[in-house]
């Protein structure tokens, strides 16, 4: 017969409690990291564009591959990007790099965006002077036009349900305007969301919850000069609100949403003449520079989707086993 005195039982109880606290703290940390996601972006130095991945606070920056315009696949474990006029995919740990289009596409590819189910890719392409929005399957085949007119259409962004695409349309003529449009993914139902002359609008990004669209607007109707500010509007185009600080030399663009639709990452021109990546809450509070690099430009931030798992490190199994053993 085994006898446990009260002191021994208290010691086991304290050990178990400490391990449980450690376990819950570790799980909590994993939950926080999972909820915030990661940000892929392009860094350009010495004429070479390279894709990096970092935590949402700018820490743990790691090099991924050469290329630009990254976009996370819906599985949250792969990143798509453009390299030498082709669309590529790579695992987020830098392995299994694959060329999807393999030079088969006749259009100069820009801004690929994967559909929410991962089956299709929207992108901006051109074979002449005009750009249009096209959609291909996830293997790089069966490209078809969603828009096809004598204007410049760019930066497509899928709705969370995958039935619509928002994009920027830039008209022609001596006084061209740029507005944010939305279209059904089959090419029907084209509609102007901003209708906002004399302002120009660009870089739409649909929030993961489907309620908002972030975009860039600037008041000078016929110039591409600053100020450029980040705006947020309802997904039907109503109630546009500027969420960044106005100023004569503000130059901001390429917004992307956090997976919980609470924050926006974007590119901002800095006083040293280069670009950094900033984050801001969707209500305009909490502005932060998360790259803070010197004489290096970072562009094309892409926030990862909601994660598929909480603890990729296996921390749950190991620590729970330790706690169970202490109670035996």
Tab-separated table of C-alpha atoms in Angstrom:
chain	number	residue	atom	x	y	z
A	1	UNK	CA	0.000	0.000	0.000
A	2	UNK	CA	1.263	3.475	-0.921
A	3	UNK	CA	0.613	6.371	1.413
A	4	UNK	CA	0.774	10.040	0.369
A	5	UNK	CA	1.062	12.462	3.265
A	6	UNK	CA	-0.605	15.910	3.006
A	7	UNK	CA	2.724	17.679	2.295
A	8	UNK	CA	3.450	15.393	-0.619
A	9	UNK	CA	-0.050	15.889	-2.004
A	10	UNK	CA	0.304	19.659	-1.635
A	11	UNK	CA	3.616	19.502	-3.474
A	12	UNK	CA	2.038	17.574	-6.363
A	13	UNK	CA	-0.877	20.012	-6.419
A	14	UNK	CA	1.451	23.037	-6.590
A	15	UNK	CA	3.549	21.440	-9.339
A	16	UNK	CA	0.456	20.620	-11.326
A	17	UNK	CA	-0.881	24.145	-10.897
A	18	UNK	CA	2.403	25.691	-12.046
A	19	UNK	CA	2.532	23.447	-15.115
A	20	UNK	CA	-1.088	24.210	-15.957
A	21	UNK	CA	-0.386	27.944	-15.721
A	22	UNK	CA	2.652	27.540	-17.991
A	23	UNK	CA	0.591	25.438	-20.375
A	24	UNK	CA	-2.258	27.954	-20.534
A	25	UNK	CA	0.170	30.846	-20.949
A	26	UNK	CA	1.873	29.082	-23.849
A	27	UNK	CA	-1.437	28.239	-25.476
A	28	UNK	CA	-2.573	31.831	-24.978
A	29	UNK	CA	0.580	33.078	-26.691
A	30	UNK	CA	-0.052	30.716	-29.589
A	31	UNK	CA	-3.628	31.929	-29.867
A	32	UNK	CA	-2.452	35.559	-29.991
A	33	UNK	CA	0.135	34.821	-32.669
A	34	UNK	CA	-2.409	32.806	-34.633
A	35	UNK	CA	-5.049	35.524	-34.449
A	36	UNK	CA	-2.639	38.234	-35.565
A	37	UNK	CA	-1.242	36.191	-38.442
A	38	UNK	CA	1.873	37.051	-40.433
A	39	UNK	CA	2.650	39.561	-43.162
A	40	UNK	CA	4.423	38.788	-46.422
A	41	UNK	CA	5.929	41.736	-48.278
A	42	UNK	CA	8.385	42.776	-50.966
A	43	UNK	CA	11.702	44.413	-50.108
A	44	UNK	CA	13.743	46.057	-52.825
A	45	UNK	CA	17.416	46.823	-52.413
A	46	UNK	CA	20.094	47.121	-55.061
A	47	UNK	CA	17.568	46.597	-57.843
A	48	UNK	CA	16.508	43.156	-56.569
A	49	UNK	CA	12.981	42.453	-55.283
A	50	UNK	CA	12.824	39.868	-52.509
A	51	UNK	CA	9.833	38.515	-50.594
A	52	UNK	CA	10.023	38.308	-46.814
A	53	UNK	CA	7.656	37.138	-44.084
A	54	UNK	CA	7.384	38.724	-40.650
A	55	UNK	CA	5.141	38.625	-37.610
A	56	UNK	CA	2.329	41.156	-37.463
A	57	UNK	CA	4.423	43.371	-35.186
A	58	UNK	CA	7.388	43.358	-37.598
A	59	UNK	CA	9.490	40.842	-35.664
A	60	UNK	CA	11.019	37.557	-36.854
A	61	UNK	CA	11.645	38.745	-40.366
A	62	UNK	CA	12.732	35.908	-42.662
A	63	UNK	CA	13.653	35.816	-46.348
A	64	UNK	CA	11.411	33.713	-48.558
A	65	UNK	CA	12.394	34.058	-52.219
A	66	UNK	CA	13.076	36.514	-55.039
A	67	UNK	CA	9.959	38.053	-56.546
A	68	UNK	CA	7.213	40.545	-55.797
A	69	UNK	CA	3.494	41.135	-55.194
A	70	UNK	CA	3.008	38.308	-52.649
A	71	UNK	CA	-0.446	36.965	-51.811
A	72	UNK	CA	-1.253	34.256	-49.271
A	73	UNK	CA	-3.165	31.216	-50.419
A	74	UNK	CA	-6.297	30.466	-48.353
A	75	UNK	CA	-4.600	27.507	-46.630
A	76	UNK	CA	-2.319	29.983	-44.837
A	77	UNK	CA	0.760	27.844	-45.492
A	78	UNK	CA	1.679	28.973	-49.027
A	79	UNK	CA	2.468	32.279	-50.669
A	80	UNK	CA	1.849	33.132	-54.320
A	81	UNK	CA	3.866	35.812	-56.069
A	82	UNK	CA	5.080	37.187	-59.405
A	83	UNK	CA	8.562	36.492	-60.743
A	84	UNK	CA	9.703	37.178	-64.299
A	85	UNK	CA	6.136	37.630	-65.594
A	86	UNK	CA	5.010	34.284	-64.173
A	87	UNK	CA	2.950	33.352	-61.120
A	88	UNK	CA	4.748	31.151	-58.616
A	89	UNK	CA	3.794	29.450	-55.356
A	90	UNK	CA	6.069	28.604	-52.437
A	91	UNK	CA	5.544	27.136	-48.974
A	92	UNK	CA	5.848	29.732	-46.226
A	93	UNK	CA	8.946	27.943	-44.902
A	94	UNK	CA	10.722	28.506	-48.238
A	95	UNK	CA	10.343	24.997	-49.718
A	96	UNK	CA	8.448	23.562	-52.697
A	97	UNK	CA	8.727	26.509	-55.056
A	98	UNK	CA	6.631	25.953	-58.199
A	99	UNK	CA	5.974	27.949	-61.376
A	100	UNK	CA	2.226	27.888	-62.043
A	101	UNK	CA	1.994	29.707	-65.375
A	102	UNK	CA	5.360	28.535	-66.853
A	103	UNK	CA	5.363	31.193	-69.551
A	104	UNK	CA	2.073	29.954	-70.998
A	105	UNK	CA	0.249	33.188	-70.250
A	106	UNK	CA	0.287	35.814	-73.008
A	107	UNK	CA	-0.540	38.665	-70.621
A	108	UNK	CA	1.906	40.656	-68.511
A	109	UNK	CA	0.803	39.532	-65.059
A	110	UNK	CA	0.365	41.891	-62.109
A	111	UNK	CA	-1.281	41.671	-58.665
A	112	UNK	CA	-2.447	38.031	-58.445
A	113	UNK	CA	-5.145	37.383	-55.825
A	114	UNK	CA	-6.330	33.872	-54.893
A	115	UNK	CA	-10.060	33.230	-54.492
A	116	UNK	CA	-11.260	32.290	-50.975
A	117	UNK	CA	-11.559	28.599	-51.910
A	118	UNK	CA	-8.155	28.605	-53.611
A	119	UNK	CA	-9.510	27.351	-56.943
A	120	UNK	CA	-9.044	30.541	-58.987
A	121	UNK	CA	-6.633	33.430	-59.358
A	122	UNK	CA	-7.670	36.943	-60.355
A	123	UNK	CA	-4.974	39.192	-61.770
A	124	UNK	CA	-4.332	42.269	-63.867
A	125	UNK	CA	-2.945	41.530	-67.312
A	126	UNK	CA	-2.305	43.211	-70.638
A	127	UNK	CA	-1.150	42.231	-74.079
A	128	UNK	CA	-1.226	45.805	-75.426
A	129	UNK	CA	-1.535	49.290	-73.960
A	130	UNK	CA	-4.584	48.505	-71.812
A	131	UNK	CA	-4.869	46.464	-68.621
A	132	UNK	CA	-7.832	44.288	-67.752
A	133	UNK	CA	-8.873	41.889	-65.004
A	134	UNK	CA	-8.585	38.189	-65.827
A	135	UNK	CA	-9.281	34.975	-63.929
A	136	UNK	CA	-7.478	31.650	-64.334
A	137	UNK	CA	-7.689	28.369	-62.485
A	138	UNK	CA	-5.232	27.601	-59.689
A	139	UNK	CA	-2.995	25.636	-62.070
A	140	UNK	CA	-2.523	28.634	-64.356
A	141	UNK	CA	-4.849	27.450	-67.110
A	142	UNK	CA	-8.058	28.732	-68.732
A	143	UNK	CA	-7.466	32.477	-68.467
A	144	UNK	CA	-10.534	34.538	-69.304
A	145	UNK	CA	-11.370	38.211	-69.237
A	146	UNK	CA	-13.581	39.599	-66.485
A	147	UNK	CA	-13.203	43.120	-67.873
A	148	UNK	CA	-12.228	43.941	-71.444
A	149	UNK	CA	-12.287	47.589	-72.461
A	150	UNK	CA	-9.967	50.424	-73.423
A	151	UNK	CA	-9.123	51.355	-69.834
A	152	UNK	CA	-6.618	50.353	-67.195
A	153	UNK	CA	-7.988	47.893	-64.629
A	154	UNK	CA	-5.731	46.737	-61.801
A	155	UNK	CA	-5.346	45.411	-58.231
A	156	UNK	CA	-8.214	42.884	-58.036
A	157	UNK	CA	-9.457	41.740	-54.610
A	158	UNK	CA	-11.933	38.889	-54.068
A	159	UNK	CA	-14.936	39.181	-51.785
A	160	UNK	CA	-14.849	36.669	-48.892
A	161	UNK	CA	-17.612	34.606	-50.524
A	162	UNK	CA	-15.763	34.472	-53.849
A	163	UNK	CA	-18.688	35.753	-55.897
A	164	UNK	CA	-17.386	39.293	-56.540
A	165	UNK	CA	-14.134	41.090	-57.310
A	166	UNK	CA	-13.305	44.701	-56.571
A	167	UNK	CA	-10.626	46.542	-58.544
A	168	UNK	CA	-9.408	49.937	-59.704
A	169	UNK	CA	-10.492	51.253	-63.099
A	170	UNK	CA	-8.542	54.124	-64.608
A	171	UNK	CA	-10.149	55.823	-67.594
A	172	UNK	CA	-8.628	57.433	-70.668
A	173	UNK	CA	-8.697	60.941	-72.078
A	174	UNK	CA	-7.167	64.320	-71.180
A	175	UNK	CA	-8.736	64.231	-67.695
A	176	UNK	CA	-8.888	60.575	-66.676
A	177	UNK	CA	-10.472	59.500	-63.418
A	178	UNK	CA	-9.793	56.461	-61.286
A	179	UNK	CA	-12.528	54.758	-59.292
A	180	UNK	CA	-13.131	51.572	-57.350
A	181	UNK	CA	-15.440	49.150	-59.153
A	182	UNK	CA	-16.971	45.813	-58.228
A	183	UNK	CA	-17.953	43.043	-60.638
A	184	UNK	CA	-19.374	39.543	-60.360
A	185	UNK	CA	-16.701	36.872	-60.710
A	186	UNK	CA	-18.334	35.769	-63.987
A	187	UNK	CA	-17.916	39.249	-65.511
A	188	UNK	CA	-21.485	40.496	-64.991
A	189	UNK	CA	-22.851	43.297	-62.839
A	190	UNK	CA	-20.111	45.912	-63.206
A	191	UNK	CA	-20.690	48.795	-60.769
A	192	UNK	CA	-18.784	51.915	-59.709
A	193	UNK	CA	-18.470	52.049	-55.917
A	194	UNK	CA	-16.774	55.409	-55.443
A	195	UNK	CA	-18.139	57.706	-58.182
A	196	UNK	CA	-16.009	60.294	-56.541
A	197	UNK	CA	-14.566	62.886	-58.934
A	198	UNK	CA	-12.484	64.967	-58.610
A	199	UNK	CA	-10.724	62.436	-56.354
A	200	UNK	CA	-8.735	59.475	-57.617
A	201	UNK	CA	-9.096	56.075	-55.997
A	202	UNK	CA	-6.976	52.921	-56.110
A	203	UNK	CA	-5.745	49.748	-54.344
A	204	UNK	CA	-9.029	48.275	-53.049
A	205	UNK	CA	-8.843	45.491	-50.452
A	206	UNK	CA	-11.895	43.585	-49.241
A	207	UNK	CA	-12.035	42.883	-45.487
A	208	UNK	CA	-12.208	39.195	-44.453
A	209	UNK	CA	-15.589	39.716	-42.784
A	210	UNK	CA	-16.964	41.166	-46.040
A	211	UNK	CA	-18.235	44.367	-44.473
A	212	UNK	CA	-15.619	46.903	-45.584
A	213	UNK	CA	-13.292	47.803	-48.422
A	214	UNK	CA	-10.063	49.679	-47.737
A	215	UNK	CA	-8.678	51.787	-50.567
A	216	UNK	CA	-6.470	54.753	-51.411
A	217	UNK	CA	-7.832	58.157	-52.426
A	218	UNK	CA	-6.255	61.483	-53.258
A	219	UNK	CA	-8.036	64.743	-54.053
A	220	UNK	CA	-6.021	66.020	-57.013
A	221	UNK	CA	-8.033	64.903	-60.027
A	222	UNK	CA	-5.386	64.782	-62.759
A	223	UNK	CA	-2.134	64.225	-60.878
A	224	UNK	CA	-0.523	61.211	-59.218
A	225	UNK	CA	1.180	63.418	-56.629
A	226	UNK	CA	0.455	63.383	-52.855
A	227	UNK	CA	-1.524	63.432	-50.713
A	228	UNK	CA	-2.584	59.789	-50.868
A	229	UNK	CA	-4.524	58.566	-47.836
A	230	UNK	CA	-6.035	55.271	-46.674
A	231	UNK	CA	-9.838	55.210	-46.644
A	232	UNK	CA	-12.361	52.624	-45.493
A	233	UNK	CA	-15.902	52.352	-46.873
A	234	UNK	CA	-18.774	49.935	-46.611
A	235	UNK	CA	-18.629	47.150	-49.193
A	236	UNK	CA	-21.490	48.794	-51.118
A	237	UNK	CA	-19.453	52.007	-51.476
A	238	UNK	CA	-21.235	54.034	-48.830
A	239	UNK	CA	-19.716	56.012	-45.945
A	240	UNK	CA	-16.076	56.424	-47.071
A	241	UNK	CA	-13.910	57.566	-44.138
A	242	UNK	CA	-10.255	58.619	-44.207
A	243	UNK	CA	-8.470	56.761	-41.387
A	244	UNK	CA	-4.922	58.121	-41.781
A	245	UNK	CA	-3.672	61.601	-41.015
A	246	UNK	CA	-4.045	64.168	-43.760
A	247	UNK	CA	-1.041	66.175	-44.913
A	248	UNK	CA	0.371	67.798	-48.074
A	249	UNK	CA	3.088	65.168	-48.573
A	250	UNK	CA	1.378	62.042	-47.299
A	251	UNK	CA	1.850	59.130	-49.684
A	252	UNK	CA	0.179	55.845	-48.631
A	253	UNK	CA	-1.027	52.881	-50.652
A	254	UNK	CA	-1.515	49.079	-50.899
A	255	UNK	CA	-3.747	48.408	-47.853
A	256	UNK	CA	-4.311	44.826	-46.658
A	257	UNK	CA	-6.536	43.570	-43.822
A	258	UNK	CA	-5.662	41.483	-40.781
A	259	UNK	CA	-7.542	38.142	-40.600
A	260	UNK	CA	-9.900	39.484	-37.896
A	261	UNK	CA	-10.736	42.627	-39.965
A	262	UNK	CA	-9.558	44.873	-37.111
A	263	UNK	CA	-6.292	46.198	-38.547
A	264	UNK	CA	-4.880	47.338	-41.871
A	265	UNK	CA	-1.272	47.155	-43.035
A	266	UNK	CA	-0.171	49.555	-45.756
A	267	UNK	CA	2.839	51.217	-47.398
A	268	UNK	CA	3.834	54.734	-46.370
A	269	UNK	CA	6.474	57.006	-47.862
A	270	UNK	CA	8.927	58.096	-45.166
A	271	UNK	CA	11.048	61.257	-44.805
A	272	UNK	CA	14.212	59.448	-45.940
A	273	UNK	CA	12.672	58.999	-49.397
A	274	UNK	CA	11.916	55.282	-49.050
A	275	UNK	CA	8.868	53.249	-48.000
A	276	UNK	CA	8.029	51.376	-44.810
A	277	UNK	CA	5.101	49.153	-43.858
A	278	UNK	CA	2.749	50.524	-41.226
A	279	UNK	CA	-0.263	49.096	-39.431
A	280	UNK	CA	-3.304	50.947	-38.146
A	281	UNK	CA	-6.573	49.990	-36.492
A	282	UNK	CA	-9.571	50.112	-38.816
A	283	UNK	CA	-10.945	53.064	-36.835
A	284	UNK	CA	-7.795	55.128	-37.472
A	285	UNK	CA	-6.080	54.641	-34.109
A	286	UNK	CA	-2.834	52.890	-33.209
A	287	UNK	CA	-0.591	53.820	-36.149
A	288	UNK	CA	2.708	51.899	-36.044
A	289	UNK	CA	5.739	51.592	-38.297
A	290	UNK	CA	6.530	47.859	-38.169
A	291	UNK	CA	9.557	47.736	-40.501
A	292	UNK	CA	11.536	50.900	-39.687
A	293	UNK	CA	14.275	50.106	-42.158
A	294	UNK	CA	16.787	52.673	-43.390
A	295	UNK	CA	17.248	53.355	-47.091
A	296	UNK	CA	15.309	50.220	-48.049
A	297	UNK	CA	11.815	50.192	-49.540
A	298	UNK	CA	9.147	47.654	-48.575
A	299	UNK	CA	5.972	47.233	-50.629
A	300	UNK	CA	3.031	44.919	-51.250
A	301	UNK	CA	2.128	43.820	-47.725
A	302	UNK	CA	-0.139	40.763	-47.652
A	303	UNK	CA	-1.655	39.667	-44.350
A	304	UNK	CA	-2.054	35.926	-43.890
A	305	UNK	CA	-5.568	34.459	-43.566
A	306	UNK	CA	-6.959	32.910	-40.397
A	307	UNK	CA	-4.654	30.025	-39.403
A	308	UNK	CA	-5.520	26.369	-39.758
A	309	UNK	CA	-4.027	25.354	-36.385
A	310	UNK	CA	-3.233	26.914	-33.041
A	311	UNK	CA	0.118	25.409	-32.139
A	312	UNK	CA	2.413	24.290	-34.972
A	313	UNK	CA	5.206	23.629	-32.460
A	314	UNK	CA	3.505	20.644	-30.845
A	315	UNK	CA	3.585	22.496	-27.548
A	316	UNK	CA	0.100	21.327	-26.584
A	317	UNK	CA	0.870	17.615	-26.590
A	318	UNK	CA	4.206	17.910	-24.803
A	319	UNK	CA	3.080	20.132	-21.959
A	320	UNK	CA	-0.259	18.435	-21.418
A	321	UNK	CA	1.571	15.139	-21.067
A	322	UNK	CA	3.849	16.707	-18.437
A	323	UNK	CA	0.853	17.963	-16.464
A	324	UNK	CA	-0.870	14.568	-16.604
A	325	UNK	CA	2.291	12.794	-15.422
A	326	UNK	CA	2.609	15.138	-12.434
A	327	UNK	CA	-0.898	14.211	-11.295
A	328	UNK	CA	-0.385	10.433	-11.468
